[in-house]
Short mmCIF file of C-alpha atoms and ligand atoms in Angstrom, two decimals:
data_model
loop_
_atom_site.label_atom_id
_atom_site.label_comp_id
_atom_site.label_asym_id
_atom_site.label_seq_id
_atom_site.Cartn_x
_atom_site.Cartn_y
_atom_site.Cartn_z
CA MET S 578 -0.04 -0.36 0.18
CA THR S 579 0.84 3.66 -0.78
CA VAL S 580 2.22 5.78 2.16
CA LEU S 581 1.69 9.62 1.86
CA VAL S 582 3.88 12.38 3.27
CA VAL S 583 3.48 16.23 3.85
CA GLY S 584 6.49 17.75 5.39
CA SER S 585 9.16 20.21 4.86
CA VAL S 586 11.43 20.12 2.04
CA ALA S 587 14.18 22.26 2.96
CA LEU S 588 18.44 23.26 3.10
CA ASP S 589 19.73 22.44 5.49
CA SER S 590 22.94 24.25 6.68
CA VAL S 591 24.36 21.41 9.40
CA GLU S 592 27.58 21.92 11.62
CA THR S 593 28.65 18.78 13.16
CA PRO S 594 31.94 17.69 15.52
CA PHE S 595 32.58 16.39 12.23
CA GLY S 596 32.09 18.58 9.81
CA ALA S 597 29.85 21.47 8.28
CA ALA S 598 27.90 21.31 5.52
CA ASP S 599 25.79 24.20 3.92
CA GLY S 600 22.77 23.98 2.17
CA VAL S 601 22.17 20.44 1.57
CA ILE S 602 19.10 18.79 1.07
CA GLY S 603 16.83 18.13 4.15
CA GLY S 604 13.46 18.30 5.40
CA SER S 605 11.08 15.99 7.40
CA ALA S 606 9.62 15.05 4.19
CA THR S 607 12.62 14.64 1.95
CA PHE S 608 14.41 12.26 4.98
CA PHE S 609 10.85 10.34 5.30
CA ALA S 610 10.51 9.47 1.98
CA SER S 611 14.06 9.02 1.16
CA ALA S 612 13.75 5.77 4.26
CA ALA S 613 10.56 4.67 3.22
CA SER S 614 10.98 4.18 -0.33
CA PRO S 615 12.92 1.05 -0.36
CA PHE S 616 9.82 -0.60 0.92
CA THR S 617 6.66 1.17 -0.66
CA PRO S 618 5.44 3.60 -3.02
CA VAL S 619 5.41 7.03 -1.55
CA ARG S 620 3.78 10.49 -2.35
CA LEU S 621 5.02 14.04 -1.41
CA VAL S 622 3.41 16.94 -0.68
CA GLY S 623 5.19 19.71 0.14
CA ILE S 624 6.60 23.43 -1.01
CA VAL S 625 9.99 24.76 -2.35
CA GLY S 626 10.97 27.75 -3.86
CA GLU S 627 12.52 29.03 -6.91
CA ASP S 628 15.67 28.59 -5.71
CA TYR S 629 15.62 24.93 -4.62
CA PRO S 630 17.93 22.58 -6.85
CA VAL S 631 14.92 20.23 -7.42
CA GLU S 632 17.63 18.25 -9.86
CA LYS S 633 18.72 17.09 -6.42
CA LEU S 634 15.43 14.94 -5.70
CA GLU S 635 15.33 12.61 -8.92
CA PRO S 636 16.56 9.88 -7.16
CA LEU S 637 13.92 9.90 -4.88
CA ALA S 638 11.35 10.14 -7.88
CA ALA S 639 13.69 7.27 -9.56
CA ARG S 640 13.19 5.15 -6.24
CA GLY S 641 9.29 5.72 -6.51
CA VAL S 642 8.40 8.88 -4.81
CA ASP S 643 5.56 10.29 -6.40
CA LEU S 644 7.02 14.27 -6.65
CA SER S 645 3.96 15.53 -8.39
CA GLY S 646 2.35 17.32 -5.29
CA LEU S 647 5.69 19.23 -4.75
CA GLU S 648 4.52 22.60 -4.95
CA ARG S 649 7.21 25.79 -6.74
CA ALA S 650 6.47 29.03 -5.86
CA PRO S 651 7.92 32.30 -5.91
CA GLY S 652 10.18 33.33 -3.21
CA ALA S 653 12.79 31.65 -1.09
CA SER S 654 12.20 27.67 0.29
CA PHE S 655 12.36 26.64 3.59
CA ARG S 656 15.73 26.98 5.52
CA TRP S 657 16.76 25.33 8.49
CA ALA S 658 20.50 25.96 10.84
CA GLY S 659 21.53 23.36 13.12
CA ARG S 660 24.27 22.75 15.22
CA TYR S 661 25.65 19.54 17.29
CA SER S 662 27.77 19.62 20.13
CA HIS S 663 29.56 16.24 21.19
CA ASP S 664 25.72 15.50 22.64
CA LEU S 665 24.44 14.29 19.05
CA ASN S 666 20.73 13.79 20.63
CA THR S 667 20.42 17.40 20.77
CA ALA S 668 20.25 19.63 18.17
CA GLU S 669 20.65 23.43 18.55
CA THR S 670 18.60 25.18 16.20
CA LEU S 671 20.64 28.45 15.09
CA ASP S 672 18.06 29.67 12.59
CA THR S 673 14.95 28.78 10.88
CA GLN S 674 13.76 30.45 7.77
CA LEU S 675 10.15 29.27 6.62
CA GLY S 676 10.47 31.27 3.08
CA VAL S 677 7.41 30.19 1.25
CA PHE S 678 6.37 27.52 3.94
CA ALA S 679 4.72 30.94 5.38
CA GLN S 680 1.93 30.74 3.02
CA PHE S 681 1.76 26.81 2.46
CA HIS S 682 -1.64 25.33 1.76
CA PRO S 683 -1.26 22.47 0.16
CA LYS S 684 -3.75 21.15 -2.33
CA ILE S 685 -3.83 17.56 -2.11
CA PRO S 686 -4.05 16.64 -5.54
CA GLU S 687 -7.35 14.23 -6.49
CA SER S 688 -5.48 11.06 -6.82
CA PHE S 689 -3.63 11.38 -3.73
CA ARG S 690 -6.81 11.63 -1.51
CA ARG S 691 -7.68 8.33 -0.65
CA THR S 692 -4.11 7.19 0.07
CA PRO S 693 -4.41 4.16 3.36
CA PHE S 694 -1.04 5.42 5.02
CA VAL S 695 -1.03 9.06 5.78
CA PHE S 696 2.39 10.91 7.52
CA LEU S 697 1.75 14.24 8.83
CA ALA S 698 5.69 15.09 8.85
CA ASN S 699 7.06 17.79 11.46
CA ILE S 700 5.31 21.14 10.17
CA ASP S 701 3.03 23.55 11.12
CA PRO S 702 0.22 21.85 12.75
CA ARG S 703 -2.60 24.13 11.00
CA VAL S 704 -1.14 22.35 7.28
CA GLN S 705 -1.40 19.29 9.21
CA LEU S 706 -5.16 19.64 10.12
CA ASP S 707 -5.67 21.29 6.46
CA VAL S 708 -3.99 18.00 5.03
CA LEU S 709 -5.93 15.61 7.41
CA ASP S 710 -9.28 17.67 6.08
CA GLN S 711 -8.47 16.49 2.83
CA MET S 712 -7.52 13.36 3.07
CA GLU S 713 -10.37 10.23 2.51
CA SER S 714 -10.78 7.58 5.20
CA PRO S 715 -7.14 7.08 5.49
CA ARG S 716 -6.66 3.47 7.34
CA LEU S 717 -3.61 5.08 9.52
CA VAL S 718 -2.69 8.90 10.44
CA ALA S 719 0.66 9.85 11.98
CA CYS S 720 2.30 13.00 13.01
CA ASP S 721 5.41 14.19 14.28
CA THR S 722 6.09 17.43 15.64
CA MET S 723 9.12 19.47 17.33
CA ASN S 724 9.82 22.32 19.89
CA PHE S 725 9.31 24.85 17.32
CA TRP S 726 5.72 24.07 16.86
CA ILE S 727 4.90 22.88 20.59
CA ALA S 728 5.86 26.23 21.58
CA SER S 729 4.36 28.34 19.30
CA ARG S 730 1.26 25.99 18.16
CA ARG S 731 -0.04 24.20 21.34
CA ALA S 732 -3.36 24.58 20.92
CA GLU S 733 -3.61 23.57 16.95
CA LEU S 734 -1.18 20.74 18.23
CA LEU S 735 -3.43 19.23 20.92
CA THR S 736 -6.51 19.30 18.48
CA LEU S 737 -4.11 17.24 15.85
CA LEU S 738 -3.76 14.27 18.61
CA GLY S 739 -7.59 13.94 18.86
CA ARG S 740 -7.39 13.33 14.85
CA VAL S 741 -4.65 10.85 14.54
CA ASP S 742 -3.45 7.26 15.33
CA LEU S 743 -0.26 7.56 15.82
CA VAL S 744 2.56 10.37 16.98
CA THR S 745 6.24 9.98 16.81
CA LEU S 746 8.32 12.85 18.97
CA ASN S 747 11.72 12.64 21.05
CA ASP S 748 12.07 12.45 24.36
CA GLY S 749 12.72 16.16 25.06
CA GLU S 750 9.21 17.30 23.08
CA ALA S 751 7.23 14.37 24.98
CA ARG S 752 7.93 16.29 28.38
CA GLN S 753 7.41 19.49 26.49
CA LEU S 754 4.29 18.85 25.12
CA SER S 755 2.74 16.75 28.44
CA GLU S 756 4.91 19.07 31.26
CA ARG S 757 5.71 15.43 32.59
CA VAL S 758 9.12 14.58 33.57
CA ASN S 759 8.65 10.69 33.49
CA LEU S 760 8.30 9.39 30.08
CA VAL S 761 5.54 6.68 31.12
CA HIS S 762 3.63 9.51 32.13
CA ALA S 763 4.25 11.73 29.35
CA ALA S 764 3.25 8.52 27.04
CA ARG S 765 0.29 8.28 28.95
CA TRP S 766 -0.97 12.22 28.63
CA ILE S 767 -0.62 12.35 25.02
CA LEU S 768 -2.09 8.67 24.81
CA ASP S 769 -5.00 10.56 26.72
CA ARG S 770 -6.11 13.06 24.10
CA GLY S 771 -6.37 10.94 21.63
CA PRO S 772 -3.89 8.34 19.73
CA ARG S 773 -3.88 4.91 19.98
CA HIS S 774 -0.28 4.47 20.02
CA VAL S 775 2.57 6.93 20.95
CA VAL S 776 6.41 6.49 20.13
CA ILE S 777 9.03 8.17 21.75
CA LYS S 778 12.59 8.17 20.38
CA LYS S 779 15.66 8.88 22.75
CA GLY S 780 18.34 9.37 19.86
CA GLU S 781 21.26 7.03 20.62
CA HIS S 782 19.30 5.42 23.43
CA GLY S 783 16.55 3.71 21.15
CA ALA S 784 13.09 4.14 20.81
CA PHE S 785 9.72 3.08 22.81
CA LEU S 786 6.60 2.41 21.60
CA PHE S 787 3.29 2.91 23.74
CA THR S 788 -0.03 1.58 22.90
CA ARG S 789 -3.15 1.91 24.52
CA ARG S 790 -4.92 -1.28 25.02
CA ALA S 791 -8.40 -1.50 23.91
CA GLU S 792 -9.48 -4.15 25.82
CA SER S 793 -8.32 -3.05 29.28
CA GLY S 794 -9.26 1.06 29.31
CA ALA S 795 -6.58 3.20 30.55
CA ASP S 796 -3.64 -0.19 30.74
CA VAL S 797 -0.44 0.78 28.07
CA ALA S 798 1.84 -1.61 26.27
CA ILE S 799 5.01 -0.77 26.28
CA PHE S 800 7.86 -1.68 23.72
CA PHE S 801 11.58 -0.54 23.31
CA ALA S 802 14.14 -1.17 20.99
CA PRO S 803 17.78 -0.04 20.99
CA ALA S 804 19.62 2.18 18.86
CA TYR S 805 22.08 0.61 16.40
CA PRO S 806 25.29 1.08 18.51
CA LEU S 807 27.12 2.71 15.41
CA GLU S 808 30.79 3.43 16.05
CA GLU S 809 30.74 6.45 13.53
CA ILE S 810 27.70 8.67 13.78
CA PHE S 811 28.56 11.45 10.86
CA ASP S 812 25.00 13.70 11.16
CA PRO S 813 22.17 13.20 13.39
CA THR S 814 20.11 15.35 11.35
CA GLY S 815 16.81 13.18 9.90
CA ALA S 816 17.26 10.14 12.18
CA GLY S 817 13.86 11.31 13.55
CA ASP S 818 12.04 11.47 10.16
CA SER S 819 13.53 8.71 8.86
CA PHE S 820 12.87 6.60 11.79
CA ALA S 821 9.15 7.13 10.80
CA GLY S 822 9.54 6.68 7.47
CA GLY S 823 11.37 3.05 8.01
CA PHE S 824 8.32 2.47 10.07
CA MET S 825 5.52 3.79 7.98
CA GLY S 826 7.10 2.01 4.77
CA HIS S 827 7.52 -1.51 6.42
CA LEU S 828 3.47 -0.99 7.98
CA ALA S 829 2.44 0.26 4.57
CA ALA S 830 4.25 -2.35 2.72
CA THR S 831 2.41 -4.93 4.97
CA GLY S 832 -0.76 -3.64 5.69
CA ASP S 833 -0.31 -5.19 8.97
CA LEU S 834 -1.12 -3.43 12.21
CA SER S 835 -1.15 -5.91 14.62
CA PRO S 836 0.88 -5.23 17.92
CA ALA S 837 3.81 -7.97 16.44
CA ASN S 838 4.16 -5.86 13.17
CA LEU S 839 4.45 -2.93 15.25
CA ARG S 840 7.09 -3.66 17.05
CA ARG S 841 9.03 -4.56 14.14
CA ALA S 842 8.19 -1.82 12.20
CA VAL S 843 10.15 0.44 15.55
CA VAL S 844 13.00 -2.05 14.63
CA ILE S 845 12.89 -1.16 11.01
CA GLY S 846 12.70 2.59 11.67
CA SER S 847 15.38 2.48 13.92
CA ALA S 848 17.54 0.66 11.29
CA MET S 849 16.61 3.35 8.83
CA GLY S 850 17.38 5.95 11.39
CA SER S 851 20.90 4.46 12.03
CA PHE S 852 21.68 4.53 8.25
CA ALA S 853 20.46 8.63 7.96
CA VAL S 854 23.10 9.25 10.39
CA GLU S 855 25.95 7.73 8.80
CA ARG S 856 26.63 10.70 6.49
CA PHE S 857 25.05 14.17 5.90
CA SER S 858 21.62 14.71 4.17
CA ASN S 859 19.99 11.96 2.54
CA GLU S 860 23.28 10.66 1.07
CA ARG S 861 23.81 7.65 3.00
CA LEU S 862 19.99 6.51 2.44
CA LEU S 863 20.44 6.75 -1.20
CA GLU S 864 22.96 4.57 -1.92
CA ILE S 865 21.85 1.45 0.77
CA THR S 866 20.21 -1.66 -0.82
CA PRO S 867 17.51 -3.95 0.48
CA ALA S 868 20.62 -6.61 1.64
CA ASP S 869 22.14 -3.64 3.41
CA ILE S 870 19.11 -3.37 5.43
CA ALA S 871 18.12 -6.91 5.99
CA ARG S 872 21.31 -7.03 7.22
CA ARG S 873 21.13 -4.33 9.69
CA VAL S 874 17.58 -5.77 10.98
CA ALA S 875 19.28 -9.01 11.63
CA GLU S 876 21.95 -7.29 13.31
CA PHE S 877 19.05 -5.66 16.06
CA ARG S 878 17.60 -9.04 16.54
CA SER S 879 20.86 -10.29 17.77
CA LEU S 880 21.41 -7.21 19.74
CA VAL S 881 18.42 -7.94 22.09
CA ALA S 882 18.24 -11.36 21.71
CA LEU S 883 18.24 -13.83 25.11
CA GLU S 884 18.33 -17.28 23.31
CA ASP S 885 19.30 -18.79 20.37
CA ALA S 886 21.97 -16.04 19.70
CA ALA S 887 25.45 -16.27 19.62
CA PRO S 888 27.10 -12.74 20.69
CA ASP S 889 28.29 -12.60 16.96
CA GLY S 890 24.71 -12.97 15.78
CA SER S 891 25.76 -16.48 14.24
CA GLY S 892 23.21 -19.07 16.22
CA SER S 893 25.31 -21.30 17.92
P1 LIG Y 1011 15.05 15.19 12.55
O1 LIG Y 1011 14.49 14.24 12.09
O2 LIG Y 1011 14.06 15.77 13.70
O3 LIG Y 1011 16.47 15.62 12.51
O4 LIG Y 1011 14.65 16.68 11.33
C1 LIG Y 1011 15.29 17.42 10.62
C2 LIG Y 1011 15.16 17.95 9.60
O5 LIG Y 1011 14.05 18.91 10.25
C3 LIG Y 1011 15.67 19.17 8.96
O6 LIG Y 1011 16.01 18.28 7.61
C4 LIG Y 1011 15.26 20.15 9.01
O7 LIG Y 1011 15.35 20.69 7.51
C5 LIG Y 1011 13.63 20.01 9.18
N1 LIG Y 1011 13.43 21.00 10.33
C6 LIG Y 1011 14.15 21.57 11.02
N2 LIG Y 1011 12.97 22.62 11.81
C7 LIG Y 1011 11.47 22.52 10.94
C8 LIG Y 1011 10.32 23.29 11.31
N3 LIG Y 1011 10.12 23.86 12.27
N4 LIG Y 1011 9.52 22.40 10.51
C9 LIG Y 1011 9.57 21.57 9.61
N5 LIG Y 1011 10.64 21.10 9.53
C10 LIG Y 1011 11.96 21.30 10.17
#
């Protein structure tokens, strides 16, 4: 099945302890599409300005990303500048230039409106709501957000929570949104606002999936997957969106929303996040093969296997 993503298509300037990149391809929708497209066809909705090097998105089109919902408008593209110090888990935003994003009123192409899986990537919650209004009976709607929108568009974000099935956010954002320090409390607070599932990402410390159990009222099921222990993390930008791309891509490809498959999706999301951080921009995501993905997912399994796996993953 197909997945639709709406989000930022950006030009990023990033500084990490290992180097710097200026004006490279970025944005929440771009990373998501790069990570979801190995699994399933992707439809992308976004906006860029006249300055955007759209030819750099061609590798995405070649991988099955339908870019016909990408609007090109007069003005400047969305630009984000960020810096990571030795704590690679937290980006310090140096500058956000909304550009053409400021007046983005997405018109979902008629042929996109019945897409079954929808990811409202990090973007103004008013735009996320606007997109949702145009979709026709999606099977699963997930959304992401960040500190910028939690602070500036809280009311709209709370309305959105009441209309989605799943939310992904990082631990800091979950705490900021819920005003709870404890992550289990934060997850419960978010689930009480409407979504059935919440994924809380903890960067290099892995990701939690919290699910409200329909059959037992307020009870919550918790699953945890570690992050892949990479020796070299080059640029953490896009890890969260790539996680979401792998996660949603797997769900859409299989069409299976069972608890076991959601857990599998968390591991596949974690694998895609780990690839994203190996290079700047979406470079690494564009070069990996299905065999690379399968190998990394197998390594995840052996990382947490309690039985039937030797430490080297050989299984003896
Ligand atoms: P993450 O997966 O959280 O590391 O997302 C990084 C991407 O989010 C970058 O490529 C940025 O261009 C994009 N981004 C940063 N700030 C915003 C924002 N306020 N709204 C939408 N996208 C953003």
